[in-house]
Structures are given as structure tokens and as C-alpha cells.
mmCIF file of C-alpha atoms and ligand atoms in Angstrom:
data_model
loop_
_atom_site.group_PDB
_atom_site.id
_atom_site.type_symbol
_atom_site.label_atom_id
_atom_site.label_comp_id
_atom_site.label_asym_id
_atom_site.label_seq_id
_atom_site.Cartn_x
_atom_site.Cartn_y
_atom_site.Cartn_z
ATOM 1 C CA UNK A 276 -39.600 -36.303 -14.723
ATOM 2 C CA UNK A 277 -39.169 -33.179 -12.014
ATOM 3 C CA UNK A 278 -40.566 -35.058 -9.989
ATOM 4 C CA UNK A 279 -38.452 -37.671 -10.033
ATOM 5 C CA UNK A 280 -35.623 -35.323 -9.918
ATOM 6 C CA UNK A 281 -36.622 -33.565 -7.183
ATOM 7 C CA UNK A 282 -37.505 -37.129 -5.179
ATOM 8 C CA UNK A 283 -33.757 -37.811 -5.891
ATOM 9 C CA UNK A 284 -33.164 -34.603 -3.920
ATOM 10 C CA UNK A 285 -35.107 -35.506 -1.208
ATOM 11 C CA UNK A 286 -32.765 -37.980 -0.469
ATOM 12 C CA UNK A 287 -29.714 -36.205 -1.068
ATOM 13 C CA UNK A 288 -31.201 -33.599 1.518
ATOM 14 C CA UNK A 289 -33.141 -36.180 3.972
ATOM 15 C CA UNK A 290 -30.088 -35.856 6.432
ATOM 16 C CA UNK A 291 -30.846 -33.701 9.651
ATOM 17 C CA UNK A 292 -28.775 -31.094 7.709
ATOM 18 C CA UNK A 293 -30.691 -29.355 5.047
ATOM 19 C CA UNK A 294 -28.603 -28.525 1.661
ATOM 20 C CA UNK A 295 -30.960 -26.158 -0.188
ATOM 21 C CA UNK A 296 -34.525 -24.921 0.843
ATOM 22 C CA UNK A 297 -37.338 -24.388 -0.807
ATOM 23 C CA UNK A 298 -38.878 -20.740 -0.087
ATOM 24 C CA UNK A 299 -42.636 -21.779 -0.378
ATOM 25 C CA UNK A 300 -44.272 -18.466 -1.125
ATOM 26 C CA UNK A 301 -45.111 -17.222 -4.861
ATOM 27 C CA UNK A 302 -45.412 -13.425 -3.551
ATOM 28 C CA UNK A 303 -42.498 -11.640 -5.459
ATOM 29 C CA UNK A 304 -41.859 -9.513 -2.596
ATOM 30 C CA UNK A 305 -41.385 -11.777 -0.037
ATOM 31 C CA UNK A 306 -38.907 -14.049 -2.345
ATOM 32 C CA UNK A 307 -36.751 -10.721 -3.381
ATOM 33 C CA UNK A 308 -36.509 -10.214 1.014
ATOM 34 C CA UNK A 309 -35.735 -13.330 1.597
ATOM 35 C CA UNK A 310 -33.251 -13.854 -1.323
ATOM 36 C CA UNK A 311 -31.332 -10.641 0.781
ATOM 37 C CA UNK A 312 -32.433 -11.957 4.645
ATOM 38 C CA UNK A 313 -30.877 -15.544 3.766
ATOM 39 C CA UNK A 314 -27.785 -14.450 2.384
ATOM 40 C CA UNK A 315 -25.837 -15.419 5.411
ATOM 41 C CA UNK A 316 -26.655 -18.755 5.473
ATOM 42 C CA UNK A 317 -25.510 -19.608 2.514
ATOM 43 C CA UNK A 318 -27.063 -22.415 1.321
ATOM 44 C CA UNK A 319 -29.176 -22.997 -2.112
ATOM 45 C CA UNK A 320 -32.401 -21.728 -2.120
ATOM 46 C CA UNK A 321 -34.920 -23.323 -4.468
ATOM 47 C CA UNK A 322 -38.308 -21.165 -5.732
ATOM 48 C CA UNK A 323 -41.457 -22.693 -6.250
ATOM 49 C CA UNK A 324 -41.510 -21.570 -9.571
ATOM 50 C CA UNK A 325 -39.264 -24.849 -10.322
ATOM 51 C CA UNK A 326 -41.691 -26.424 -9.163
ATOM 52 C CA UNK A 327 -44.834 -26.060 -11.264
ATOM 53 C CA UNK A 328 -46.591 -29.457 -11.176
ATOM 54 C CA UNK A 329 -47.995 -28.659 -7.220
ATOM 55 C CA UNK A 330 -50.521 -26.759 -6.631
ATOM 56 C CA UNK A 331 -51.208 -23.682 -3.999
ATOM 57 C CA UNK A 332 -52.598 -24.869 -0.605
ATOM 58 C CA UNK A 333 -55.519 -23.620 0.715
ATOM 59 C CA UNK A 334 -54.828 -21.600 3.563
ATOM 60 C CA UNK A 335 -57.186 -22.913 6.253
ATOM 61 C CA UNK A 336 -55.508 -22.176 10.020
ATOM 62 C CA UNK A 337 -56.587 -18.915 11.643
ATOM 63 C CA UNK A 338 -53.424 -18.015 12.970
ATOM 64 C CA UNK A 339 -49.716 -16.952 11.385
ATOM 65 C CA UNK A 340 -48.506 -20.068 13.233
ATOM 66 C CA UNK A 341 -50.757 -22.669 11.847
ATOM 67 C CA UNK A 342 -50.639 -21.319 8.117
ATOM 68 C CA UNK A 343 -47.105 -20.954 8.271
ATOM 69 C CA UNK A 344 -47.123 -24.516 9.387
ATOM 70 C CA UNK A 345 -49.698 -26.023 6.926
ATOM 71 C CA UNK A 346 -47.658 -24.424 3.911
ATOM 72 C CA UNK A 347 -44.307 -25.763 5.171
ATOM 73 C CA UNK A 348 -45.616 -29.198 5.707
ATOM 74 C CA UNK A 349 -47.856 -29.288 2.550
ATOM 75 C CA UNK A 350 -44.653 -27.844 -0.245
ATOM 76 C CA UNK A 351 -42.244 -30.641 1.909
ATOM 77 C CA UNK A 352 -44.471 -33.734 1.162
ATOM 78 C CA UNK A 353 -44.856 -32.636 -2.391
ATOM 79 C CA UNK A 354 -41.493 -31.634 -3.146
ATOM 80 C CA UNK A 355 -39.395 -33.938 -1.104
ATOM 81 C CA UNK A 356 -37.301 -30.809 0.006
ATOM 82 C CA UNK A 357 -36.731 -28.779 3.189
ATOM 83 C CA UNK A 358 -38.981 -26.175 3.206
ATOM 84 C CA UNK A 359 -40.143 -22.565 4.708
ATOM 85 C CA UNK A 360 -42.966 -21.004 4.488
ATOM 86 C CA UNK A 361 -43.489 -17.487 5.624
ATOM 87 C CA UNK A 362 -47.124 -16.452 6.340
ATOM 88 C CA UNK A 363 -47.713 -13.030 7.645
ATOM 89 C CA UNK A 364 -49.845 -9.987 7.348
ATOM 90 C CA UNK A 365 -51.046 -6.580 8.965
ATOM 91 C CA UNK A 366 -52.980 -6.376 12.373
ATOM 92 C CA UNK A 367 -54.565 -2.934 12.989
ATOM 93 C CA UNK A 368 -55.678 -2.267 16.681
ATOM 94 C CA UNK A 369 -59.032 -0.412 15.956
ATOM 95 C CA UNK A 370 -60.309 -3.287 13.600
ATOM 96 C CA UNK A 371 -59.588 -5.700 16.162
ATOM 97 C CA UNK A 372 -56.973 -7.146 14.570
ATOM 98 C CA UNK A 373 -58.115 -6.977 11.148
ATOM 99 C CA UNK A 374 -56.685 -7.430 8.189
ATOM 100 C CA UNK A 375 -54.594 -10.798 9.785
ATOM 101 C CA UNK A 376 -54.410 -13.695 8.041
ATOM 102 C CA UNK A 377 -56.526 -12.504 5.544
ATOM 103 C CA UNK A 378 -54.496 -9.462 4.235
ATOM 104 C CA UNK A 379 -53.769 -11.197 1.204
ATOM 105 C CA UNK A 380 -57.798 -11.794 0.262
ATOM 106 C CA UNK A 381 -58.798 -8.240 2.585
ATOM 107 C CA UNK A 382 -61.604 -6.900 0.167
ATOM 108 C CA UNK A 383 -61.392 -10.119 -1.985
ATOM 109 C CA UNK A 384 -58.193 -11.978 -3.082
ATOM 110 C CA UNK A 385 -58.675 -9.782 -6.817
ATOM 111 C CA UNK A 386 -58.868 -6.664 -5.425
ATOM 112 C CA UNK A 387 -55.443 -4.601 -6.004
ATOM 113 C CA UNK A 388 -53.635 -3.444 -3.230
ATOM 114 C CA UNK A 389 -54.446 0.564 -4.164
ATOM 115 C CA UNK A 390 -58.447 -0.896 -2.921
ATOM 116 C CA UNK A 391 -57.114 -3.421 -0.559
ATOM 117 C CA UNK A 392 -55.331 0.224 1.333
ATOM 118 C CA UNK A 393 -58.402 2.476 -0.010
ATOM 119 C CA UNK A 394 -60.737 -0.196 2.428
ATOM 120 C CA UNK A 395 -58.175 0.047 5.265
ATOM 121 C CA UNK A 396 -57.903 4.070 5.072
ATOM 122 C CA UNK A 397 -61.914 3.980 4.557
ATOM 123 C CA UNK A 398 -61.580 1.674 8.294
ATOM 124 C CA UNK A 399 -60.002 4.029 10.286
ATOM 125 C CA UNK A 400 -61.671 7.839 8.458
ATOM 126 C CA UNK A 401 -62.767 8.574 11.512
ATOM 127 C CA UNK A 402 -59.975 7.508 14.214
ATOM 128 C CA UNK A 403 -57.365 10.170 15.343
ATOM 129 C CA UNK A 404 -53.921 9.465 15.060
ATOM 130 C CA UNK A 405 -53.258 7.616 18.579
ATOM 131 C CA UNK A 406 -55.633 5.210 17.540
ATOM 132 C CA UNK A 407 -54.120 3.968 14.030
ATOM 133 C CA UNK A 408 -51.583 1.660 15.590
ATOM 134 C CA UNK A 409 -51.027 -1.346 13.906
ATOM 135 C CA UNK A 410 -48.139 -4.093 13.324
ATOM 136 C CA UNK A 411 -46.573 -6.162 10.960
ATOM 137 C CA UNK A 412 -46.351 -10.150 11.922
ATOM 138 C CA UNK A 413 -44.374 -12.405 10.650
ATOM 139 C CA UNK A 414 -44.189 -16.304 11.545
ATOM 140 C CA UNK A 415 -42.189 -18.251 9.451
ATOM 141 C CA UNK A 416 -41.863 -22.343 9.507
ATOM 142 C CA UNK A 417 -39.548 -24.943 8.313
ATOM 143 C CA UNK A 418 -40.601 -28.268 7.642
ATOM 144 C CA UNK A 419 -37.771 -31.315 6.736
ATOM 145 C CA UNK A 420 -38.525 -33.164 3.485
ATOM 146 C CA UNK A 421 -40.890 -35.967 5.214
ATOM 147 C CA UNK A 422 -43.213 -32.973 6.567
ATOM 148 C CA UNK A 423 -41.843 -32.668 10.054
ATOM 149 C CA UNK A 424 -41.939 -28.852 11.050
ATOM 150 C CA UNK A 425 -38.546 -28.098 12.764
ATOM 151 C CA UNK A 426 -38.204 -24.619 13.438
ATOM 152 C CA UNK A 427 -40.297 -21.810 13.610
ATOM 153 C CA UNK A 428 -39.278 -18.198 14.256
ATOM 154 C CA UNK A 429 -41.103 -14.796 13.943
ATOM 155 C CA UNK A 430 -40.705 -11.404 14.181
ATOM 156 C CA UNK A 431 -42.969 -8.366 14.669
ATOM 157 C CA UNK A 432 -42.812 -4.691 13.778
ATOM 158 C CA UNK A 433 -45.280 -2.362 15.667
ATOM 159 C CA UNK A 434 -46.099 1.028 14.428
ATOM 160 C CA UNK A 435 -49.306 2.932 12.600
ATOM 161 C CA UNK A 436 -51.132 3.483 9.514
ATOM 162 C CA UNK A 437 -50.447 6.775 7.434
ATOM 163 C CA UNK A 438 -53.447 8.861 6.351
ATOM 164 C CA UNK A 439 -52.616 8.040 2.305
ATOM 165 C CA UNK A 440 -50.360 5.786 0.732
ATOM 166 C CA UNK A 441 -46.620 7.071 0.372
ATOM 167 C CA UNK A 442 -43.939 5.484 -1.367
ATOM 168 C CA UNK A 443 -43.417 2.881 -4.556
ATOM 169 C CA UNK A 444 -40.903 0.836 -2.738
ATOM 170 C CA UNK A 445 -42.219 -2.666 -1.033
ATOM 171 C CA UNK A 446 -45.125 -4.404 -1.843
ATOM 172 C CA UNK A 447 -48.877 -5.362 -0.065
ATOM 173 C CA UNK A 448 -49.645 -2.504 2.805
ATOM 174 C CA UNK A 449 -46.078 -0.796 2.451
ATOM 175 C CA UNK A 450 -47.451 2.459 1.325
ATOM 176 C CA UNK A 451 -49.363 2.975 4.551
ATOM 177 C CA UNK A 452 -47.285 1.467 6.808
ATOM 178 C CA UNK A 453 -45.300 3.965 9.512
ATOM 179 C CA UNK A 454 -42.800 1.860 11.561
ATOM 180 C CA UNK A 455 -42.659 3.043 15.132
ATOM 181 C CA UNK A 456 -40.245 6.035 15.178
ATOM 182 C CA UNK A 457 -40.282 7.260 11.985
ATOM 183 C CA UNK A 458 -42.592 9.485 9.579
ATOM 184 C CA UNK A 459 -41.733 7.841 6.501
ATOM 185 C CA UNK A 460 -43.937 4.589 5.321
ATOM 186 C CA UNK A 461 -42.304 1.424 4.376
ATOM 187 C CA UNK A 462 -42.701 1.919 0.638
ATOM 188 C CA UNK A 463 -40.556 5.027 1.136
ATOM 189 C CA UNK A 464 -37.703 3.364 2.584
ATOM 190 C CA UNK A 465 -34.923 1.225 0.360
ATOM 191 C CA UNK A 466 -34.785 -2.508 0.510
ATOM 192 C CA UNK A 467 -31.962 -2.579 3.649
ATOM 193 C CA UNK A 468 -33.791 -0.122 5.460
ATOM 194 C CA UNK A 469 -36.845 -2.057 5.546
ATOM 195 C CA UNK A 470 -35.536 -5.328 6.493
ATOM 196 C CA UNK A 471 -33.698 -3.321 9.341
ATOM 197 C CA UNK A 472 -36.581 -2.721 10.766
ATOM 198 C CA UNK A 473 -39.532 -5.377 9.282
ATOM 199 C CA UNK A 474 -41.498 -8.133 10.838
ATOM 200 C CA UNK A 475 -39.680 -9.824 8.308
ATOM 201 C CA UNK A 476 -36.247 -9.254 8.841
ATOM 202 C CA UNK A 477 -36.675 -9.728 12.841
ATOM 203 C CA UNK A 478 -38.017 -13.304 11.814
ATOM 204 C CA UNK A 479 -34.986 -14.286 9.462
ATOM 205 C CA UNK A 480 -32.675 -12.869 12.199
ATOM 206 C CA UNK A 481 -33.929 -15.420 14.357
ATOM 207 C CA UNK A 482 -34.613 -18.321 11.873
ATOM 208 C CA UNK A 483 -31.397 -17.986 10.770
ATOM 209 C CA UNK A 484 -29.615 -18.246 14.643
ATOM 210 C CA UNK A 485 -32.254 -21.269 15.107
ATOM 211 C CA UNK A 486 -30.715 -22.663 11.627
ATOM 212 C CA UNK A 487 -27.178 -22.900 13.502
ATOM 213 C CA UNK A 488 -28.659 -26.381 15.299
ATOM 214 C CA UNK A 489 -28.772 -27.851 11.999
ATOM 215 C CA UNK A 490 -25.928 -26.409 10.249
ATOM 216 C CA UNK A 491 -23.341 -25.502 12.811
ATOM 217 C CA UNK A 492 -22.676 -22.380 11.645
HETATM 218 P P1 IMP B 667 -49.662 -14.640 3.085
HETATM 219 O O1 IMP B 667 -48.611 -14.753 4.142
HETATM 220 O O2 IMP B 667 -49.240 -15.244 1.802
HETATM 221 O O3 IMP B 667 -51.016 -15.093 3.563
HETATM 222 O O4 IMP B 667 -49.844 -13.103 2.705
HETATM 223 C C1 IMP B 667 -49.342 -12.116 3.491
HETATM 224 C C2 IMP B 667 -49.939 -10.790 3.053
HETATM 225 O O5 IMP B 667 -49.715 -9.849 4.108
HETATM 226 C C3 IMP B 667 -49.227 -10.197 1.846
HETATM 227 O O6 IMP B 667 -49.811 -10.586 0.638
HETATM 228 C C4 IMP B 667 -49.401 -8.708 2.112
HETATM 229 O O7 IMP B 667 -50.685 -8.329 1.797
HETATM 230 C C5 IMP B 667 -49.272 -8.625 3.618
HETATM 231 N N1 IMP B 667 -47.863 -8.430 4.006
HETATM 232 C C6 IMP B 667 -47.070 -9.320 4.666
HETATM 233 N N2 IMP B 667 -45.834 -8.821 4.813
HETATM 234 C C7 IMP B 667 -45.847 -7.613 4.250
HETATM 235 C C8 IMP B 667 -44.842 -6.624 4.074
HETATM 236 O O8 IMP B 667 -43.667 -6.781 4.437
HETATM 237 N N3 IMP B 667 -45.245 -5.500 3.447
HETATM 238 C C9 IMP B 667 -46.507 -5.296 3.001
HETATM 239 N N4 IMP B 667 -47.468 -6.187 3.113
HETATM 240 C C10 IMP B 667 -47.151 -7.347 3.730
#
């Protein structure tokens, strides 16, 4: 029956302009950002929690770009709707790179994100402070309801890891994250001030002036 429903949709919203999105992520904290960063494009946005019958993807690419892509493409062909997908994570200069792509599964995809930070501080015990850079990434996609990805847009927030978590605001790697500038973390800074600065917020800046070519506004 939702399916149906939602295949009905699919061709309400088949048109080259997109009437509601689906934001393809079940991480609470990116769907409370994005609820905020989308505001001005007013349009419905759908969350994947109406959508219980499909499944998660497995995330397979090795890059922002191509997981951002696969889970765009993959929610679209299920649910028949325009879709996003956000995939993103933390790079850290002295561990090459490290956490990534894999920052949701860093130190296995159970392990809470007081260990996931405990394994990153444990990382860099012995660096000094020059050498705790790091950034945020964010890439995010939209696919149209038959699958096509359309747009992609990203944004990137450089700065460095704190020596301890600070701060209850956020969610994932907040606590230790210091954005270029400043000497409070992310999870000490309020919702706005955050997305003023985020990976995540530069990306829906620019997703939502590449959104103009479909919606004219
Ligand atoms: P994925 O994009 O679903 O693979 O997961 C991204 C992971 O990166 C999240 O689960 C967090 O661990 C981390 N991450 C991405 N963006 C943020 C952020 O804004 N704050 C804190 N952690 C983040």
C-alpha cells in the first residue's frame, strides 16, 4: 500500500521540477540540520522514516562523492521520489585522512561516539597542537525519482581536534571538533552557529543555489 502511494508520487514529482525530497539519511542530527539548512527552499521534505519497507544500503564507494551518490540513487529507485543523500565525515591530517568515510563504523559501527572520540584522542596522544588539524567534509547528492543523480554540492570546514571532548550540543565528532578561528568545539556552539560555519551548511548553501536550475527560485 505505501508503496503504491509513494509510486503515485513518483509521478506527480517525475517532472524536471522536484515537489518534495526525500532526505535519505536516518542520522537524527543530520535530519534536524537539514530541516533548518533547507528552510529556504521551501519545498516538502519527506524522512525516511515514512518509508520503512526499504532497507539501508550498504555503503560501498571509498569516497564522499561516490557514497553520496550510491545512497541518492539507491532511496530514488526504491521510493520513486527525488532524493538527497548527504554522506560526510571527519578527515584528520596525522592519520592520513582517517576517520573518512568510515567515521560512522571508526572503532566498529556499535561503538558509541564517547569511544569512537576516546580512539581518535588515543590517535593523536602524542602530536602537538600544529599537528591536530583536521576537517569536516561534506558531499551531498540529489538523484531524480528514476535514479539519475542531478546535482551534487559540498562543503568543507577545516580546523583541529581539541585535547577532550567539550560541549553536549551536535552530534558524531562535535565534542572535539575546533573550527578554524575559534577555541570553542562544535558541540559548544548553538544550532545557527554551527551551520554558520559547518561542512554542512557550506554544502546546503550551495545545493540550494544549484536547486535554482530546477526551481527558478
Ligand atoms: P555517513 O555520512 O552516514 O557515512 O556518516 C557520517 C558520519 O560522519 C556521522 O555519523 C558522524 O560520525 C560524522 N559526521 C558527519 N558530519 C558531522 C557533523 O556535522 N558533526 C559531527 N560528526 C559528523
Amino acid at each position: 500500500m505505501a508503496m503504491f502511494f509513494y509510486r503515485i508520487g513518483h509521478f506527480m514529482t517525475s517532472s524536471n521540477i522536484p515537489k518534495s525530497i526525500l532526505i535519505a539519511t536516518g542520522n537524527k542530527g543530520k535530519i534536524r540540520e537539514f530541516e533548518q539548512l533547507l528552510l529556504p527552499l521551501n519545498i516538502l521534505l519527506v524522512k525516511l522514516d515514512e518509508l520503512p519497507f526499504i532497507a539501508e544500503p550498504e555503503e560501498t564507494g571509498t569516497t564522499f562523492h561516490d557514497n553520496a551518490k550510491l545512497k541518492a540513487e539507491y532511496y530514488a529507485t526504491r521510493s520513486g521520489l527525488w532524493s538527497m543523500a548527504d554522506d560526510s565525515g571527519l578527515e584528520i591530517d596525522h592519520l592520513k585522512g582517517a576517520p573518512g568515510v568510515l567515521s560512522a563504523r571508526y572503532g566498529g559501527a556499535d561503538a558509541s561516539y564517547s569511544e569512537k572520540m576516546r580512539l581518535v584522542l588515543d590517535k593523536l596522544a602524542s602530536t602537538t597542537e600544529s599537528e591536530r588539524s583536521a576537517q569536516f567534509v561534506s558531499v551531498i547528492a540529489l538523484a531524480d525519482p528514476s535514479g539519475t543523480v542531478r546535482l551534487i554540492a559540498e562543503g568543507v570546514c577545516r580546523g583541529s581536534i581539541a585535547d577532550a571532548p567539550r560541549g553536549t550540543h551536535g552530534f558524531g565528532y562535535d565534542p572535539i571538533f575546533l573550527p578554524a578561528g575559534f577555541d570553542r568545539t562544535f558541540g559548544e556552539m548553538n544550532d545557527e552557529e554551527k551551520q554558520s560555519l559547518s561542512h554542512r551548511g557550506k554544502a546546503s548553501i550551495q545545493f540550494i543555489r544549484k536547486m535554482s536550475d530546477f526551481t527558478g527560485v
